Structure formats: C-alpha cells, structure tokens
Coordinates of C-alpha atoms in Angstrom, one line a residue:
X1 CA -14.9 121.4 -62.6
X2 CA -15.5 124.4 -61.2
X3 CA -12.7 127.7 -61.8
X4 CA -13.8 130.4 -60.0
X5 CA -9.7 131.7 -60.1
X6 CA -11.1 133.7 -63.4
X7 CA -14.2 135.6 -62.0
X8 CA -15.2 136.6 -58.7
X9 CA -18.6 137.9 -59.0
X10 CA -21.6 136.4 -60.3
X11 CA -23.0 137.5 -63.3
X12 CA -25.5 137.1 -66.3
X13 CA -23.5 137.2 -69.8
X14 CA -25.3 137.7 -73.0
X15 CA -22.7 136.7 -75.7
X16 CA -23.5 136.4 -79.5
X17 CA -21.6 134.0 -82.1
X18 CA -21.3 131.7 -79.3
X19 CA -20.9 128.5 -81.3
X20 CA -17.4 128.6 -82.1
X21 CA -14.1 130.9 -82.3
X22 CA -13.7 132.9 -78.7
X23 CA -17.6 132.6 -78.4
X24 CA -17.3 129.2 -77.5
X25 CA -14.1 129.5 -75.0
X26 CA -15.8 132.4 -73.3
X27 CA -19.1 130.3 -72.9
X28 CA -17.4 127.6 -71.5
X29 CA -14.9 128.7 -69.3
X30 CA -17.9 131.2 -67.5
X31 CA -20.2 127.8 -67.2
X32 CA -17.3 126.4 -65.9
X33 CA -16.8 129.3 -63.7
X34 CA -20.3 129.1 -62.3
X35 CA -21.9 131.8 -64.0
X36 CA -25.2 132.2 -65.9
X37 CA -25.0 132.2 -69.6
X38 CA -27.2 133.0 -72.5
X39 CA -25.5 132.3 -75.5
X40 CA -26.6 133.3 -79.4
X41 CA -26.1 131.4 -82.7
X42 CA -27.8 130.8 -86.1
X43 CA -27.6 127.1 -85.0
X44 CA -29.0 125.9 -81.8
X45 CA -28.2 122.4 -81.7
X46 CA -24.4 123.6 -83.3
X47 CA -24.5 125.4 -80.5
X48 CA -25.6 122.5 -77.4
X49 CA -23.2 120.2 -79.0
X50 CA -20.4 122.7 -79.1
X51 CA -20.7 123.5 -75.4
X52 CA -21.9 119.8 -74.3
X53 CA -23.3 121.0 -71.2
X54 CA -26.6 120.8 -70.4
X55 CA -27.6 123.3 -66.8
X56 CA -29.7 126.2 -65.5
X57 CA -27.0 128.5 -66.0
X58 CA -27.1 127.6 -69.7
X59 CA -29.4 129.9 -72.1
X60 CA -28.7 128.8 -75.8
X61 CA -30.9 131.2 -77.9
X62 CA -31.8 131.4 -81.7
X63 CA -31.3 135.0 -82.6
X64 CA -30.9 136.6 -86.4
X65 CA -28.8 139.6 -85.4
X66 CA -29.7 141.3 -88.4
X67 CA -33.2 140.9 -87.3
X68 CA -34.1 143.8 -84.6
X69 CA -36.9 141.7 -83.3
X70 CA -35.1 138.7 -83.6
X71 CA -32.7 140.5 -81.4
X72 CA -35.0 142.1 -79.0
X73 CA -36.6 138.8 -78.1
X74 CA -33.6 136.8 -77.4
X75 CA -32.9 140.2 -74.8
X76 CA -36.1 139.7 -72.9
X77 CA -36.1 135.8 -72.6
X78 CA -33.0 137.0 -71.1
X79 CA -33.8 138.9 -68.7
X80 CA -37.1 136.9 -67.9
X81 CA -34.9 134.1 -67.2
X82 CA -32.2 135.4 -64.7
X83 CA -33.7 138.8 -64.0
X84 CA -30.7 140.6 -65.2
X85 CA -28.0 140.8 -67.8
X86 CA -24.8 142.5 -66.4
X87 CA -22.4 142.0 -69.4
X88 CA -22.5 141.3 -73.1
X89 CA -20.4 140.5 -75.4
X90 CA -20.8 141.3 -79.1
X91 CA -18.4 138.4 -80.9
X92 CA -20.5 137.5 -83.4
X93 CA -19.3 138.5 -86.7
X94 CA -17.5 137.3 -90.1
X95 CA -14.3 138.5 -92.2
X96 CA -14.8 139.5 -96.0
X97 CA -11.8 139.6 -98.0
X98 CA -11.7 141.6 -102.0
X99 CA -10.9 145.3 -102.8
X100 CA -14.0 147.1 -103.0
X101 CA -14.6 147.0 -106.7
X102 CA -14.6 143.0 -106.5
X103 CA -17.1 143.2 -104.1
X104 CA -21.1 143.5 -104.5
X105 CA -23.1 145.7 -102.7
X106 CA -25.3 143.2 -101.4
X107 CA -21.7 141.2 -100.2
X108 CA -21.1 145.3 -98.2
X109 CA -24.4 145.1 -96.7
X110 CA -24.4 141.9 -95.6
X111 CA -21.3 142.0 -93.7
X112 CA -22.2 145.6 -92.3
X113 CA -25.4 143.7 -91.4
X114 CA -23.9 141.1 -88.8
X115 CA -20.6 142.9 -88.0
X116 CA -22.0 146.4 -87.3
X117 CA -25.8 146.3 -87.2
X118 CA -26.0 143.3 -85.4
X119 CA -24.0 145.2 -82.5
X120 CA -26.4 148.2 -82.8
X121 CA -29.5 146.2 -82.5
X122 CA -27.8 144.1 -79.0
X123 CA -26.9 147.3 -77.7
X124 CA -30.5 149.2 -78.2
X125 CA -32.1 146.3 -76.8
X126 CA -30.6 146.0 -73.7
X127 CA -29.6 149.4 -72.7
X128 CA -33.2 149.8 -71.3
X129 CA -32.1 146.9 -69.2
X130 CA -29.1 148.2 -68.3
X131 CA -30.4 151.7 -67.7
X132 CA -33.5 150.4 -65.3
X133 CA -30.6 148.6 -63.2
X134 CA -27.9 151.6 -63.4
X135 CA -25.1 149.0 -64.4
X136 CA -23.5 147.0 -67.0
X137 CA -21.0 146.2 -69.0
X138 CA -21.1 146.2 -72.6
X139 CA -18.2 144.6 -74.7
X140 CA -17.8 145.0 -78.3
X141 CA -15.3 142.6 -80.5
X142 CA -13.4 144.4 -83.2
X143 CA -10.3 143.5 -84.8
X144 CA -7.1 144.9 -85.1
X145 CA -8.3 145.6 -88.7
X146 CA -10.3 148.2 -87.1
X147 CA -7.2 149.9 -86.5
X148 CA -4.2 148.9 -88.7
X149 CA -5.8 147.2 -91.8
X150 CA -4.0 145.0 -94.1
X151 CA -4.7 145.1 -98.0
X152 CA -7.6 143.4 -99.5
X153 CA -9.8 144.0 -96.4
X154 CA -11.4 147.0 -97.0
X155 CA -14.8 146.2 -96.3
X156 CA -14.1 144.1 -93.0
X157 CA -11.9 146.8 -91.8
X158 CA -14.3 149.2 -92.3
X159 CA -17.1 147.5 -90.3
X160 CA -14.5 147.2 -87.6
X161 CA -13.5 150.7 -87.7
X162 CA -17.1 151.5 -86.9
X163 CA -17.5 149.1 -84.0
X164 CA -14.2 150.7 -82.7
X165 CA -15.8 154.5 -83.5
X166 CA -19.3 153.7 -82.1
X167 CA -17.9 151.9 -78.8
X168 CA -16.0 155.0 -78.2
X169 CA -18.8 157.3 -78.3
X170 CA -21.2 155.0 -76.3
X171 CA -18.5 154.5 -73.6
X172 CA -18.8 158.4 -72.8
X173 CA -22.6 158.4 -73.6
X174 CA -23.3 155.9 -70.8
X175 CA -20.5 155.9 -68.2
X176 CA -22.9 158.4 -66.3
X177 CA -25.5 155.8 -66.4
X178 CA -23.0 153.2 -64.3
X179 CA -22.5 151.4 -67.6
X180 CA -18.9 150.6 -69.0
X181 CA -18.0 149.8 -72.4
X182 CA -15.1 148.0 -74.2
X183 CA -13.6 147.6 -77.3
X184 CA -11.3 144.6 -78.1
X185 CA -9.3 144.7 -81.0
X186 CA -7.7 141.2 -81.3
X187 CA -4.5 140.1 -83.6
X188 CA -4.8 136.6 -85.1
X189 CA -5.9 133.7 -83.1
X190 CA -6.3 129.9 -83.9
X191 CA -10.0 129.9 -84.4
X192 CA -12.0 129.1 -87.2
X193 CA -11.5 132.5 -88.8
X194 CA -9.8 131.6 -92.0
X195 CA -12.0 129.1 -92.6
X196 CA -15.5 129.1 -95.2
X197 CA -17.4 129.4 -92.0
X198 CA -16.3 132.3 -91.1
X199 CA -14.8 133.8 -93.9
X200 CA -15.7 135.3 -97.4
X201 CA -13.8 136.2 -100.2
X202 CA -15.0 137.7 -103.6
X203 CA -15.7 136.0 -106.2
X204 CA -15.0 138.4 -108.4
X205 CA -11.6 138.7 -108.4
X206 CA -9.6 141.5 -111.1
X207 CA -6.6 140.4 -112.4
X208 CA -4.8 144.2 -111.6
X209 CA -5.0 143.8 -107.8
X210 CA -2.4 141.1 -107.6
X211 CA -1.3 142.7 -104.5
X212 CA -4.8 141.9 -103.2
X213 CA -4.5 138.2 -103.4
X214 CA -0.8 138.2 -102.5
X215 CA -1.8 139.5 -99.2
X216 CA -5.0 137.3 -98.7
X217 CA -2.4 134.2 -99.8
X218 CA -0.6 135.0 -96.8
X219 CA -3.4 135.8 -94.0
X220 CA -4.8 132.1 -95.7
X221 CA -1.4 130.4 -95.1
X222 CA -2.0 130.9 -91.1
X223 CA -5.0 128.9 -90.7
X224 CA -4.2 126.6 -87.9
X225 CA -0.9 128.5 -87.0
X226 CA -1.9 131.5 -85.7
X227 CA -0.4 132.2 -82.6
X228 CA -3.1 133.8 -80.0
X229 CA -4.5 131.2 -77.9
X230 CA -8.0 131.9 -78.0
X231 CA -8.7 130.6 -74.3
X232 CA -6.1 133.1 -73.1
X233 CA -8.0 135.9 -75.2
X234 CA -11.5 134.4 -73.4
X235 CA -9.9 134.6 -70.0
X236 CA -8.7 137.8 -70.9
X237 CA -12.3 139.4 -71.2
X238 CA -13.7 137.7 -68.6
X239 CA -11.0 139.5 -66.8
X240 CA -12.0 143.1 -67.8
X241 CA -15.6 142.6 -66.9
X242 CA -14.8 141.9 -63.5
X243 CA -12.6 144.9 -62.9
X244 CA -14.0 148.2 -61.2
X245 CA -12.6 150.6 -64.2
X246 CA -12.1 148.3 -67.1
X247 CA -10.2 149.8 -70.3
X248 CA -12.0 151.6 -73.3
X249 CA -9.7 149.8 -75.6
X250 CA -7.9 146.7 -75.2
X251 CA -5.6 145.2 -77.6
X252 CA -5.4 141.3 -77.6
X253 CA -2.2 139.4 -78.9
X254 CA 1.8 140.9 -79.4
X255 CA 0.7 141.2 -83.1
X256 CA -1.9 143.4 -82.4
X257 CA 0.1 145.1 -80.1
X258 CA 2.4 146.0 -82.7
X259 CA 0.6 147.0 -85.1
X260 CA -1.4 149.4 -83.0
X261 CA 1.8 151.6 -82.0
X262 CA 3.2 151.3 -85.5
X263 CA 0.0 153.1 -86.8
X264 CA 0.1 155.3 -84.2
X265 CA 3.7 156.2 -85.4
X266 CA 2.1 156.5 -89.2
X267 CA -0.3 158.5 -88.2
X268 CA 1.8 161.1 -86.0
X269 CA 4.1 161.4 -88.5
X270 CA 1.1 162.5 -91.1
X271 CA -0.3 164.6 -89.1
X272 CA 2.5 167.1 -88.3
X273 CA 4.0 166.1 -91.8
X274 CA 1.0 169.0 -92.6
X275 CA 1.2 170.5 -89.5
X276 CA 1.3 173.8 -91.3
X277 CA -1.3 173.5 -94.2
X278 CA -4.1 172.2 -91.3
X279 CA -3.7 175.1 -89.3
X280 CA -3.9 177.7 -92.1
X281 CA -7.8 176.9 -92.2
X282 CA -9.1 180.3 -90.6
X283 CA -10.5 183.1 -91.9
X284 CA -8.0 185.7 -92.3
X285 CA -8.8 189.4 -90.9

C-alpha cells in the first residue's frame, strides 16, 4: 500500500546498513512511498529477505564501505540505474563499547573504518554526482554519543564526534553547490543496537574500570525497551529531505533531547568558568 502522506517528491535514495535497525524502516517505508531505492549491506540476500519486496524501485547492492572502490561502484550502478541520486543516507555503522586501554588498535580502526571512513568514501563518491546535477541531499547518522557521551564509549563516541564535526564543515562547503547536509544525532531506539550484531565490547576488560562496565550493564539492560520508535525516527528523515531548508542538526528522541541542552549547560558553564584565563592569551605590549 502506497503512503505518499510522508514524501511528496520523487526521489532516488542511496542508504547504507539497509538490512536492519532504521536502515530497514527507511527502505521500506520509501518503497512503500513510491520512491526509488538503492540500498547497501554486507548481506544481499539478508537484505531481499529483510525488505520482502521484489520491484524496479528496489536496488539492493553489495558494498564493503571500507572498500573506496567497493563504494564507488555501488555509486555508479546507482546512478546508471535511475540516472540520479538526490539523497543519501549514511546509517551504516556499529557501537564499540571498553575504555580505551581495553581496546586494540586494530578494534579503533576498524570501527573508525565503517563508522567514519565508510561515510567519507559515500560522500567523495557521489559529490561528483551531486555537483554535475547542482543538488542533493546528504544525510549523515551520528548518535547522541557524538555529543553527550556516556562512560565506557570512548571510541564509538569519538567516531560520532567526527561524523557530527565533518557534516558540519561539508554543510558550508557545499550549500553553494545546491547541496544540503544533515546530521542526526539519535537517543536510543528499539533496534538491534545492543545486540552482537551490532555491537562490540572488549574483550579485554581491567578490573579498575568498574565504573566502565556498571555503565555498559545499564545501556545492556535496555535491549528491547528502548523507547524511540524507530519507524517514527525513519519518518522523521524522510521528512527533512523533503523540506526546502532542512536543519544542519537534528536531534532524534526526548532522551537525546536532553542530553543535548544539558551538555550545552556543561559546557557554558566551563567555558566562562575560565572566562578570564582564555582571554589572557595575547601578547602583552
């Protein structure tokens, strides 16, 4: 059944991670919505049987985002296919939970791999695209932990710290170009997040940082009870794309919400705490 309520122009979406989690509601809400689709996973068939819908307007690609070629090809069948790609939407990505002496370097570069340099190599492949047609919309999936982070998630934080700091920079880069650019920072949603699919914690752990796994004991304890809804967060970004002058940021869920203005608070607070001391910098006669 057909729910063109959500979206009133036709588009081409490019949306990676598409085999589960928000990946999956946005897919199928926008099939559903009569739009044309190319989707990304590690897991093709995952990925047909997840969506269970077999149409034109359905592109499911194989794409290794840490693989720039991988990347780029899944791009051009893309735009071979339906001649344009007006939005994408960089969801693919995992959580990685430790302090950062429990965690290897290899375990840092991997997740920095899919959750930041997958992002980089979508955006450089189709900004040529998006350039040649002088529009576009590019949306980039952070977390709130990309803005408030919690303890024990230092390295996941930090990769969604830099999607939040490079989305910033490319919205002004581009916006000249017709191209807009949005970060969502979501709270916690009932997707598979928690789960091994989607989530990796060390393996390593230290017996001092008890306050580490006190506080990965209680993110665990809201697998299935989380209280975003993510078809409501899918709707919601389906929503931005369509608007003429969509936000830079947008925060998804009360709990993100709230923790976004309370760091604000922290950080206005620390800042003219040393008000004094950061202005006393210059050079003196």
């Amino acid at each position: 059944m057909k729910n063109n309520k959500i979206i009133e122009n036709n588009k081409v979406w490019f949306i990676t991670g598409a085999s589960k989690g928000f990946g999956l509601s946005l897919v199928k809400q926008l099939l559903a919505a009569g739009q044309k689709v190319a989707a990304t996973s590690r897991y093709v068939a995952s990925l047909v049987k997840a969506v269970g819908e077999v149409s034109d307007n359905f592109l499911p690609l194989y794409v290794n985002l840490s693989d720039e070629k991988s990347v780029a090809e899944a791009i051009q069948t893309t735009q071979n296919t339906f001649k344009s790609i007006d939005v994408v939407i960089n969801n693919a990505g995992y959580g990685i939970g430790g302090s950062i002496e429990e965690l290897t370097d290899e375990e840092a570069r991997e997740s920095f791999d899919i959750n930041v340099f997958g992002t980089l190599n979508v955006i450089r492949a189709v900004m040529p695209f998006m350039r040649e047609q002088k529009s576009g919309h590019i949306i980039n999936i952070s977390s709130i932990a990309g803005i408030a982070a919690g303890t024990g998630w230092a390295l996941y934080a930090a990769t969604k710290f830099a999607v939040i700091g490079l989305s910033e920079v490319l919205a002004d880069d581009v916006r000249s170009m017709g191209i807009k650019v949005t970060v969502v920072a979501p709270g916690a949603f009932r997707t598979s997040f928690l789960t091994p699919d989607s989530l990796v914690m060390t393996k390593n752990p230290i017996s001092e940082y008890q306050d580490v796994r006190n506080s990965h004991a209680r993110y665990l304890q809201m697998d299935g009870n989380q209280i975003g809804d993510p078809e409501k967060a899918a709707a919601a970004m389906i929503k931005i794309a369509d608007d003429d002058n969509p936000p830079v940021h947008l925060l998804l869920g009360e709990d993100a919400y709230s923790r976004a203005m309370t760091k604000l608070g922290v950080l206005e607070k620390e800042f003219k705490l040393n008000e004094e001391l950061s202005k006393s910098m210059a050079y003196q006669g």
